[in-house]
Coordinates of C-alpha atoms in Angstrom, one line a residue:
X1 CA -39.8 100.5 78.9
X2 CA -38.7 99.5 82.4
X3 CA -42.3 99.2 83.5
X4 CA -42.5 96.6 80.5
X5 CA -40.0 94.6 81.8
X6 CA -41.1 94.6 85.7
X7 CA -44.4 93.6 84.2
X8 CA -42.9 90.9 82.9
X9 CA -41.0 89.7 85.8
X10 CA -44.3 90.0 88.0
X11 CA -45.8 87.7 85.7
X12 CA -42.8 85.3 85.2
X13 CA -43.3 85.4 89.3
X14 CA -47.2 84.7 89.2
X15 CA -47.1 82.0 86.7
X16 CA -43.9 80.2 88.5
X17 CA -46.6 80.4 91.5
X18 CA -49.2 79.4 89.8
X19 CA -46.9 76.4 88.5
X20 CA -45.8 75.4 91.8
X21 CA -49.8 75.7 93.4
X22 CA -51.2 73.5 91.4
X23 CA -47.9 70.9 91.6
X24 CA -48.4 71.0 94.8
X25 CA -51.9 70.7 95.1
X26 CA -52.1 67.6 92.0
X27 CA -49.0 65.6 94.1
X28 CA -51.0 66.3 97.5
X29 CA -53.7 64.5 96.0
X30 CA -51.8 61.8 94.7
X31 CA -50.0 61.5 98.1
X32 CA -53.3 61.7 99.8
X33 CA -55.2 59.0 97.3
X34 CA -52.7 56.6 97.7
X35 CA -52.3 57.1 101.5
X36 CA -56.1 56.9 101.5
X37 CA -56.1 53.2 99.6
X38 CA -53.2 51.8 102.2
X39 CA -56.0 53.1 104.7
X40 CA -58.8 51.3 102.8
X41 CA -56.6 48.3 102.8
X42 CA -56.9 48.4 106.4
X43 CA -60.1 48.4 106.3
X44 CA -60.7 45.5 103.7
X45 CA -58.2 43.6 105.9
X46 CA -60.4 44.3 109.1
X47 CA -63.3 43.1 107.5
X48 CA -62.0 40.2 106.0
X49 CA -60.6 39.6 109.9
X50 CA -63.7 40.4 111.3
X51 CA -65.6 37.9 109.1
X52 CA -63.7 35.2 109.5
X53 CA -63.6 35.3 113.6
X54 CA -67.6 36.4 113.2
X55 CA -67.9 32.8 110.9
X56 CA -65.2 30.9 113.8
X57 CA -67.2 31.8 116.5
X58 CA -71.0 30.7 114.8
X59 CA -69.7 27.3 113.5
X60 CA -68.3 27.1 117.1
X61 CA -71.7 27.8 118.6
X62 CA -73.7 25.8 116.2
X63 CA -71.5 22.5 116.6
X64 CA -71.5 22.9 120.8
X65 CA -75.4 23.8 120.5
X66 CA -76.3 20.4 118.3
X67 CA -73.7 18.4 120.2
X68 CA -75.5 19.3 123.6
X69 CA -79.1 18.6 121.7
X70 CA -77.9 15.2 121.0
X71 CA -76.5 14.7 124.7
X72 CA -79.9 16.2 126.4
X73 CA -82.2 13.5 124.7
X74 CA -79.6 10.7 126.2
X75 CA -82.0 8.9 128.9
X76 CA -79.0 5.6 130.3
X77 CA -78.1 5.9 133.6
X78 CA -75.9 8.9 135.1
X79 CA -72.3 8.2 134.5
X80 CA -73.0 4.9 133.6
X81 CA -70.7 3.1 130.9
X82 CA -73.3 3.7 128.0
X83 CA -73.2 7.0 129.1
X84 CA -69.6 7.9 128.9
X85 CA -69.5 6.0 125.6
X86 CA -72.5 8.1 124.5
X87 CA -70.4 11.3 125.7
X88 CA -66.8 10.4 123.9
X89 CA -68.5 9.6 120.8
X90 CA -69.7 12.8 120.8
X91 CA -66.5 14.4 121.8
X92 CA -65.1 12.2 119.1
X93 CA -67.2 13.8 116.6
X94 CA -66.8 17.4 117.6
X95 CA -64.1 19.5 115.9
X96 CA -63.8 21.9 119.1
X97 CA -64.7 20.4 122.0
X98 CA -62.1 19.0 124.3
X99 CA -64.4 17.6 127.2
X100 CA -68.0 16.8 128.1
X101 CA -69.1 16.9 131.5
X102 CA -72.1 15.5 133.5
X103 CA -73.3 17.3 136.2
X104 CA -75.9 17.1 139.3
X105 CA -78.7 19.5 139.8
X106 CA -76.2 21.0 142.5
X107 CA -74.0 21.8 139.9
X108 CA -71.1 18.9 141.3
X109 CA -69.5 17.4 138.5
X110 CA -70.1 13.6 138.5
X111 CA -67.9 12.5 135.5
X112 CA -66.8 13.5 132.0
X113 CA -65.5 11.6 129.0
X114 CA -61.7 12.3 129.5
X115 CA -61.7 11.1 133.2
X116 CA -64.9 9.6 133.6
X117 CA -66.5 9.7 137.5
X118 CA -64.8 12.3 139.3
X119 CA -65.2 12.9 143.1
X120 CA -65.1 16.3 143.4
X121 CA -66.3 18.8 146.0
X122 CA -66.3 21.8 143.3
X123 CA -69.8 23.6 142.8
X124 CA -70.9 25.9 139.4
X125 CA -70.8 29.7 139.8
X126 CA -72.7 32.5 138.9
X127 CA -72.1 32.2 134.4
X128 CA -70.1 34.9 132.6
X129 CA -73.2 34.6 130.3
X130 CA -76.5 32.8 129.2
X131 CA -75.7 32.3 125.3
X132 CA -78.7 33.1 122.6
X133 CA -80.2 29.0 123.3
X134 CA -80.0 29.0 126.8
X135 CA -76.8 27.8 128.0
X136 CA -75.1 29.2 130.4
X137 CA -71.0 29.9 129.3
X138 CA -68.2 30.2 131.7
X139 CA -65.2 32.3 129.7
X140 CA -62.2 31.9 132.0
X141 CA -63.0 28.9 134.3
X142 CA -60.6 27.3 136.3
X143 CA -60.7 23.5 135.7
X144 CA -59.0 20.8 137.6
X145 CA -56.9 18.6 135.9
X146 CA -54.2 16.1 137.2
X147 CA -53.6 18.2 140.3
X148 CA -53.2 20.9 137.7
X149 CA -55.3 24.4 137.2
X150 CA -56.4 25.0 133.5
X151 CA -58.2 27.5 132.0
X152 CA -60.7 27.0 129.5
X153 CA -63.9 27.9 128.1
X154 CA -67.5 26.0 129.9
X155 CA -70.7 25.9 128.0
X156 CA -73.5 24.0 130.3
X157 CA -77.3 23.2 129.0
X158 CA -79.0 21.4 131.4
X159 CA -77.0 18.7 132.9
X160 CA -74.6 18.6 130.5
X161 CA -71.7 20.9 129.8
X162 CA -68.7 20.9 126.9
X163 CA -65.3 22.5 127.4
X164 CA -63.1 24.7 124.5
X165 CA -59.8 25.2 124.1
X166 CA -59.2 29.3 124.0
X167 CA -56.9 28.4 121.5
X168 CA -59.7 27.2 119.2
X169 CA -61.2 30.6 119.7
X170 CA -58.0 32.8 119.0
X171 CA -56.5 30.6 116.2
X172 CA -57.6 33.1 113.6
X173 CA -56.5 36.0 115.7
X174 CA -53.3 36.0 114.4
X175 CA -54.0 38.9 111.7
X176 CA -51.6 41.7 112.7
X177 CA -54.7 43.3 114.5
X178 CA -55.0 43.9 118.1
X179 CA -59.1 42.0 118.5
X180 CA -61.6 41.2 121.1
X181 CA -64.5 38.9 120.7
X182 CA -67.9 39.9 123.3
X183 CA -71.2 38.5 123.5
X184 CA -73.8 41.2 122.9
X185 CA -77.0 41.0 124.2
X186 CA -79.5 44.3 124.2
X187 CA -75.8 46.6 124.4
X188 CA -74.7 44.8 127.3
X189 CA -71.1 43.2 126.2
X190 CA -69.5 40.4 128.2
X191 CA -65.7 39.4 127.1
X192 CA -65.1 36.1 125.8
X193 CA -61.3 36.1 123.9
X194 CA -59.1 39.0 123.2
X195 CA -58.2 42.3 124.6
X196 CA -60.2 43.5 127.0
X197 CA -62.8 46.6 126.6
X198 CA -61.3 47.0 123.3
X199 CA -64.8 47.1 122.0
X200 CA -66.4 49.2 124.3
X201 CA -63.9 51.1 123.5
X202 CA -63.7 51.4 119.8
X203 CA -65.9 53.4 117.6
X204 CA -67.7 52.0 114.4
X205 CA -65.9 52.3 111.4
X206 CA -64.0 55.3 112.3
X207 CA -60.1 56.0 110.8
X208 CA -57.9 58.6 110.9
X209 CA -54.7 59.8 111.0
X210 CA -53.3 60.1 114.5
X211 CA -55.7 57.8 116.6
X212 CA -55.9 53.5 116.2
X213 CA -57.9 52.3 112.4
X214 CA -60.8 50.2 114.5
X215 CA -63.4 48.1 113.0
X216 CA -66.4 46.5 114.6
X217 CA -68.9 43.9 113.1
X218 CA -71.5 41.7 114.7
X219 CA -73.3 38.4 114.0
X220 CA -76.8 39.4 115.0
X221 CA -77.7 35.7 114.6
X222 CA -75.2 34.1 117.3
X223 CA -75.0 37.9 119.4
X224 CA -71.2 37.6 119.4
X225 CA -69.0 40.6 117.5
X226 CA -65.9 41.7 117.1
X227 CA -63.3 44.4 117.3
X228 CA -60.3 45.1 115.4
X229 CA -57.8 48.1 116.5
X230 CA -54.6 48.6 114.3
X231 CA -52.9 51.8 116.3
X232 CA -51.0 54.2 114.3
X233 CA -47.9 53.2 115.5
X234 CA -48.4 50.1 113.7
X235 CA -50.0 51.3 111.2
X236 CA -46.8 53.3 110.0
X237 CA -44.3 50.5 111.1
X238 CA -46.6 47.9 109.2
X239 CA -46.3 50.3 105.4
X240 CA -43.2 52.2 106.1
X241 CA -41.7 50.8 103.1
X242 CA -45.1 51.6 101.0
X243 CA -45.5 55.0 102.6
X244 CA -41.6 55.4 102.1
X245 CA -42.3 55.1 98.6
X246 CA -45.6 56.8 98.1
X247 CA -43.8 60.1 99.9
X248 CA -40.9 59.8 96.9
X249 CA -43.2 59.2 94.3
X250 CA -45.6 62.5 94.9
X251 CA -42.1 64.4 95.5
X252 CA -41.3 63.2 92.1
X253 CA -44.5 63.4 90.3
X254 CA -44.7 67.2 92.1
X255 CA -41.7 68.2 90.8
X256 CA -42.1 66.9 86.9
X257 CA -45.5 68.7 87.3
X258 CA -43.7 71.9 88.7
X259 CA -41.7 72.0 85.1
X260 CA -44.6 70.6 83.0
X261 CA -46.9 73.1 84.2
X262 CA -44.5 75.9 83.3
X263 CA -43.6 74.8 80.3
X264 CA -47.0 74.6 79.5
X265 CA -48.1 77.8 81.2
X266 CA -44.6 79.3 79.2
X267 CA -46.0 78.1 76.1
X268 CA -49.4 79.7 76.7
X269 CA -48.2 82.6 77.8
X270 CA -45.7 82.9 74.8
X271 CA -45.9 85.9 72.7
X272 CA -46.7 83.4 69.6
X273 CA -49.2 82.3 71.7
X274 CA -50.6 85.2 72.7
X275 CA -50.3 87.0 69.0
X276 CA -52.1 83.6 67.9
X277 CA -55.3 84.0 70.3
X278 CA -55.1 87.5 69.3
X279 CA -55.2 87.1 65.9
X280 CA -58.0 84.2 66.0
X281 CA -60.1 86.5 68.4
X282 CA -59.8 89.6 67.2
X283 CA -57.7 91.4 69.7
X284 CA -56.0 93.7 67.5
X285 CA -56.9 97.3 67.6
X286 CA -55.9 100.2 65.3
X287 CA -54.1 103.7 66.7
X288 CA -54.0 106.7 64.0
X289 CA -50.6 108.8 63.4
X290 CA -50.9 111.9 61.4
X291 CA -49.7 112.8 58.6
X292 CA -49.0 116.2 57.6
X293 CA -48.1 118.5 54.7
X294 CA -45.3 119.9 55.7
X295 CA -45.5 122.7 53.2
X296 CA -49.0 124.0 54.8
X297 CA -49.3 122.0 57.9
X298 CA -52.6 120.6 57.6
X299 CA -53.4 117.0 58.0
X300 CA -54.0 115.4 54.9
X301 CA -53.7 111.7 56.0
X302 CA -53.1 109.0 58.9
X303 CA -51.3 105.9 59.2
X304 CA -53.0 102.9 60.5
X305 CA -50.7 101.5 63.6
X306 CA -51.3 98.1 64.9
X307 CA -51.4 97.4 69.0
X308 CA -51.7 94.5 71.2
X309 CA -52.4 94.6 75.0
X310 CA -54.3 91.1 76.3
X311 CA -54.6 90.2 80.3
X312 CA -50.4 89.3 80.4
X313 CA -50.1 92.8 79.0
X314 CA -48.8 94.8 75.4
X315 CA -47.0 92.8 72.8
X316 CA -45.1 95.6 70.7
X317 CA -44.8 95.8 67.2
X318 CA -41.3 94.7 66.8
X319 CA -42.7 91.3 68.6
X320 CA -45.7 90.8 67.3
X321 CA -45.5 91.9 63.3
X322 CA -42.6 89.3 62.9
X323 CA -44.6 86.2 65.2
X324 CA -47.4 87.0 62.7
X325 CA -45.7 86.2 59.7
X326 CA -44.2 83.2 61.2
X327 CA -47.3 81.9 61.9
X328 CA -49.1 82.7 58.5
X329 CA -51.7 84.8 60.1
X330 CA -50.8 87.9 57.7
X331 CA -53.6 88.5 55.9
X332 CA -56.6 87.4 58.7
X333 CA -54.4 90.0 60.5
X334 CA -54.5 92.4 58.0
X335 CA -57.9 92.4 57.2
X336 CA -59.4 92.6 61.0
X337 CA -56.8 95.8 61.0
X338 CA -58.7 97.4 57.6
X339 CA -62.5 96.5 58.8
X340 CA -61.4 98.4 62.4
X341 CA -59.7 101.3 60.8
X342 CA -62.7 101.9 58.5
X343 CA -65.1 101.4 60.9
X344 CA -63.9 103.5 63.7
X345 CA -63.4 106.5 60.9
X346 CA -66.8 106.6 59.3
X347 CA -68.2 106.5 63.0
X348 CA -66.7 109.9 63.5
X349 CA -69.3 112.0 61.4
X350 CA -66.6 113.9 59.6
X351 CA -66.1 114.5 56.0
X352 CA -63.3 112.6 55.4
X353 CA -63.6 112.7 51.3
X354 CA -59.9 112.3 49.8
X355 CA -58.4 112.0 53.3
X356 CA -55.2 109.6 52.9
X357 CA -55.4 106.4 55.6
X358 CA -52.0 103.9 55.2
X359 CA -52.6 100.8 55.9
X360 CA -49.5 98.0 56.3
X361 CA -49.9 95.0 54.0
X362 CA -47.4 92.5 53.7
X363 CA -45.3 91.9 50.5
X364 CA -46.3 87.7 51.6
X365 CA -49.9 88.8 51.0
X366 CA -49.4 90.8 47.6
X367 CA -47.3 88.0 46.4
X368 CA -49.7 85.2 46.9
X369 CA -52.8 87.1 46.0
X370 CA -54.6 87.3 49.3
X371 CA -54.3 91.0 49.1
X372 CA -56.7 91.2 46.4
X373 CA -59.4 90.0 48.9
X374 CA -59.0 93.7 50.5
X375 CA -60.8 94.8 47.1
X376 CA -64.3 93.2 48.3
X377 CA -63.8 94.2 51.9
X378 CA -66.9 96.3 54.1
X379 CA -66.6 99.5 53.8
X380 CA -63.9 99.9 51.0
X381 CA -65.6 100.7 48.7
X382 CA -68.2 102.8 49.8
X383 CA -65.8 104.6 52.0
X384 CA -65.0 108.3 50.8
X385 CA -61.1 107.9 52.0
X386 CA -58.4 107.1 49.9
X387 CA -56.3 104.1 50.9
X388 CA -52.8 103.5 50.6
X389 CA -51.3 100.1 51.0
X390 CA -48.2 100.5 52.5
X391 CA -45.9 97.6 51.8
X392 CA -43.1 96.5 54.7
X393 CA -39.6 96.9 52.9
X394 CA -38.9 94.0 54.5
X395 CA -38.6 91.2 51.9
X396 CA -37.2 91.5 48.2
X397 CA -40.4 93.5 45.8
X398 CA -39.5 91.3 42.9
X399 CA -41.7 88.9 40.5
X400 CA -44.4 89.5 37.8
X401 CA -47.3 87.7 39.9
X402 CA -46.2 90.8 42.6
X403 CA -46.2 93.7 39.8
X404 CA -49.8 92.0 38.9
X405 CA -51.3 92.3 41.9
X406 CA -50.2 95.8 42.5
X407 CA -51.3 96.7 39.5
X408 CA -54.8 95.7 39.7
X409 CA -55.0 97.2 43.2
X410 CA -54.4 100.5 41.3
X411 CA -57.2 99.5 38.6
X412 CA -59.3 99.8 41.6
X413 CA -58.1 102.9 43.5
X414 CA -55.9 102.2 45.6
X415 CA -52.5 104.3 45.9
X416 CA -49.4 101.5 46.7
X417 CA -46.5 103.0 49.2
X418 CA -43.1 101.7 50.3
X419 CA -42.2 102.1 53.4
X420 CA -38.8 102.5 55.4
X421 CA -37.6 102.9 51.8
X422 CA -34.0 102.4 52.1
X423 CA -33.9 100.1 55.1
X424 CA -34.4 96.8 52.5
X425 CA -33.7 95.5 49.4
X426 CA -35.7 97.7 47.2
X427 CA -33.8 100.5 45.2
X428 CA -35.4 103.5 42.9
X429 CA -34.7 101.6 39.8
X430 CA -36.8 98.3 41.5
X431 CA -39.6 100.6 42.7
X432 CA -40.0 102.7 39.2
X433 CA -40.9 99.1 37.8
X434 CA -43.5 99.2 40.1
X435 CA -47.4 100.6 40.5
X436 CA -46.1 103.1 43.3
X437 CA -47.2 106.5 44.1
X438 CA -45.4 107.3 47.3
X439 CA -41.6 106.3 49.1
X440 CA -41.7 107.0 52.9
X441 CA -38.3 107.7 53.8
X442 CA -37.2 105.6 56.4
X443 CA -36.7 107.7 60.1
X444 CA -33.1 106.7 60.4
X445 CA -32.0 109.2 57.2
X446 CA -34.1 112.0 59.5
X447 CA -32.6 111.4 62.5
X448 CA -28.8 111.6 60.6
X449 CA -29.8 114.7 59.5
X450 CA -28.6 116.7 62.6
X451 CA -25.2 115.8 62.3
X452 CA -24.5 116.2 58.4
X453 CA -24.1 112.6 58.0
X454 CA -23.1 111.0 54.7
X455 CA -26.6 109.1 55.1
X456 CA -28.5 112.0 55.3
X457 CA -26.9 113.5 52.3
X458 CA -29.0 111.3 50.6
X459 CA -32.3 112.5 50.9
X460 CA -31.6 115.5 48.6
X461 CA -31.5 112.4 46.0
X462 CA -33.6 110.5 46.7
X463 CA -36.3 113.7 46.6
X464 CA -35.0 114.6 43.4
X465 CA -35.5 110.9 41.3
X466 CA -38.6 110.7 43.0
X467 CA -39.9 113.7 41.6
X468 CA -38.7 112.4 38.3
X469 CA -40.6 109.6 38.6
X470 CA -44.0 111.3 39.9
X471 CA -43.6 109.5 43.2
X472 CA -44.9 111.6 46.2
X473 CA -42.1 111.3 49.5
X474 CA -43.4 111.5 52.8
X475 CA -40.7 111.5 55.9
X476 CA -40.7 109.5 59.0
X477 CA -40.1 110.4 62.5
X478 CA -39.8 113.9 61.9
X479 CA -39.6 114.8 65.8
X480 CA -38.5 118.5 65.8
X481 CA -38.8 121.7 64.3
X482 CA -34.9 121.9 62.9
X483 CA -36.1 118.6 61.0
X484 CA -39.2 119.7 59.9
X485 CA -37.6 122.8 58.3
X486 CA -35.4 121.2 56.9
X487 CA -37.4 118.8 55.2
X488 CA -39.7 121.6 54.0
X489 CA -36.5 123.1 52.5
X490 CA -35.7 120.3 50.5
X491 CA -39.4 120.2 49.2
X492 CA -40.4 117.0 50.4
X493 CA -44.5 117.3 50.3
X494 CA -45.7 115.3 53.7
X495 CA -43.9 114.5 56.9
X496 CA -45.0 112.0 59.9
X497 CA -43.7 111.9 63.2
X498 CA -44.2 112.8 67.1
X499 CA -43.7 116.1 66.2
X500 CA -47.3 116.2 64.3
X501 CA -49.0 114.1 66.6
X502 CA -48.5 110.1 69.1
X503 CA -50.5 107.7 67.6
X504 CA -54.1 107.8 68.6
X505 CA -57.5 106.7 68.6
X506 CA -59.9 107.9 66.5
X507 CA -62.0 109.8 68.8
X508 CA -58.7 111.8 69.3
X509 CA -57.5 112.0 65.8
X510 CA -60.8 113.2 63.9
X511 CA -61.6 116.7 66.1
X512 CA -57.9 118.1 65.2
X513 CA -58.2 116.8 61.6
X514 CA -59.6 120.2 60.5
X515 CA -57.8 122.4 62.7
X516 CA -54.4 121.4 62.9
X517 CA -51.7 123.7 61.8
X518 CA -48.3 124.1 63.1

């Protein structure tokens, strides 16, 4: 019994693993999904960056490209009056440009529309760039205004050049991202606004865990793309409180998962449960005890003992024979027991012609009728044994609709038994008002009978009226010989018990049938 009981604990241990696995695992997942959409966030953020410096930077182009179309087809005089005018209507009209310059084929400024002719001794250098039309763009060029150095961006076509604010360039930049804007032309990248390299250094579309969430695009129209770098740093400081929340959350969910799981996994693994799956799948074998004649040791009958052993282990009959009434699986329980019984006997080859097989019904079944169906059952009929329908002393053997039933079981051969007859609420008088041919004698009057109890006195008795009334007594758990003399003493006619025989299959139990003999 001990092994029982580890076996149970091993599997209490298994399934409270098995619970806490897949907790685990389902609130990983969640943790993880969730993590993984903040990330995507990132991403759709990035893009939505991306796109909008990608569409800054082309309207930019576009509006400094026509502007310097309209100045190159301007044919007044250089610097002239109509030409400045020309020039600050233009700068007028642009929504980016600062300043429009005028310049010799030297390269010497000669006069722009903020400060008209200039005298200056300054000559063009070498371009950071020539742009996708042809001009040439100056990213970081010093500019000399009232006595004062300023920076700014230079676009020149021809004669003609424009100047941007860097702050039109980076007023979108602003989007929690560390960025860089390059011109790309055949993989060659030239910085115009940002941080510097960060695109040469990024790689396309890539995020993980530990390293920056980048992002790249390109406008393959204008040549001029984007980077976007969120480090991870940031990235936790930025959703701290979201990831803060997110961690709780899958602790929670994990743990209500933890108890769902085992109470689910408990209720699946519950002997009702279990007794229920066996029931509806047929997982309920038959074991044969012996029954003997006492008076000339031969076998002269078996009783039909239920067993239960799935992949959590055995169920035994003290669990399982009460779960099955609860759950009003008595008679589909009953009559899987009879068609296996039968079955396994008649595959023996032996004559079994007036051998006695007891079968357990319960009084549930006799009193609603369903035991009547056993009547119409394979191999009953046509079976050479004699069956006797033991009925569990369990539950009061009262009512005319009970006495009915019996009865016509014994219109159609069958012998009716009581047994652990003085365990319930029967009595001699009850059972002699009854279709009854045998009382088994329930094993605790046996086992009083080693020490003279008053109990035991009362088998003499109980022999004695059953003889009266033509009822046959057999005695349970006869387990030594003192017992077994005893009983033979007293005349009883049949005994059962360890000391005849375990219960056993019927490969075991039909080669001693004709031989046994204590």
């Amino acid at each position: 019994m001990c092994y029982y009981y580890l076996g149970r604990q091993i599997m209490s241990f298994k399934h409270k693993l098995v619970s806490f696995i897949v907790s685990l695992s389902l609130g990983t997942l969640f943790f993880l999904f969730l993590f993984l959409w903040i990330e995507k966030q990132i991403v759709v953020e990035q893009e939505q960056a991306a796109t909008t410096h990608l569409a800054l930077m082309s309207t930019i182009s576009k509006d400094i490209q026509h502007t310097l179309e309209r100045l190159d087809r301007f044919d007044d005089p250089v610097c002239s009056s109509e030409m400045l005018l020309h020039m600050r209507r233009e700068n007028f009209l642009s929504i980016f440009i600062k300043d429009i310059g005028y310049s010799d084929e030297n390269g010497k400024l000669l006069c722009t529309a903020g400060l008209g002719i200039i005298v200056t001794k300054s000559m063009e250098s070498e371009p950071d760039y020539i742009n996708n039309y042809g001009a040439k763009v100056w990213v970081n060029k010093a500019l000399e205004l009232f006595d004062r150095l300023h920076t700014a961006v230079v676009i020149k076509h021809n004669a003609f050049n424009v100047v941007i604010e860097p702050a039109e360039i980076n007023k979108f930049s602003s989007m929690g991202f560390d960025w860089e804007i390059v011109f790309n032309r055949a993989n060659h990248y030239k910085h115009v606004s940002g941080s510097n390299n960060l695109y040469v250094k990024g790689i396309v579309g890539r995020v993980n865990l530990t390293h920056a969430y980048q992002f790249q695009q390109c406008d393959p129209e204008s040549s001029y793309c984007v980077a976007l770098s969120l480090s991870a740093g940031e990235f936790y400081e930025k959703n701290r409180l979201l990831i803060a929340i997110i961690i709780t959350s899958s602790f929670f969910l994990t743990l209500f998962l933890y108890y769902f799981i085992s109470f689910k996994i408990n209720g699946f693994m519950s002997i009702s449960a279990r007794v229920k799956r066996g029931v509806k799948s047929n997982k309920f074998f038959p074991l044969f005890q012996p029954i003997v004649n006492i008076q000339t040791g031969k076998i002269v009958g078996c009783e039909v003992l239920a067993r239960f052993e799935d992949n959590e282990g055995k169920i035994f009959p003290d669990e399982f024979i009460p779960k099955i009434r609860q759950l009003g699986l008595s008679w589909e329980f009953t009559e899987q027991l009879v068609e296996k019984s039968l079955l396994r006997l008649s595959e023996s080859g032996i004559d079994l012609k007036g051998f006695k097989v007891n079968i357990n019904i319960f009084p549930s079944d006799v009193s609603s009728g369903k035991v009547l169906k056993i009547i119409d059952l394979p191999y009953v009929n046509d079976h050479p044994i004699k069956i006797v329908l033991e009925i569990v002393e369990d539950e009061q053997l009262t009512g005319k609709e009970f006495a009915n039933h019996l009865e016509i079981l014994v219109q159609h051969g069958f012998l009716i038994a009581i047994d652990d007859f003085g365990t319930g609420y029967s009595n001699l008088n009850q059972v002699s008002k009854l279709s009854c041919h045998i009382l088994k004698i329930d094993r605790s009057f046996i086992n009083a009978m080693e020490g003279g109890s008053i109990r035991s006195s009362l088998i003499p008795y109980i022999v004695q009226m059953a003889n009266e009334l033509h009822i046959d007594v057999v005695a349970e758990g006869v387990e030594n010989i003192m017992q077994h003399q005893a009983l033979k003493n007293l005349g009883i006619l049949n005994g059962q018990g360890w000391l005849y025989g375990k219960p056993m299959s019927a490969d075991d139990l039909c080669p001693i049938i004709k031989h046994f003999k204590i």
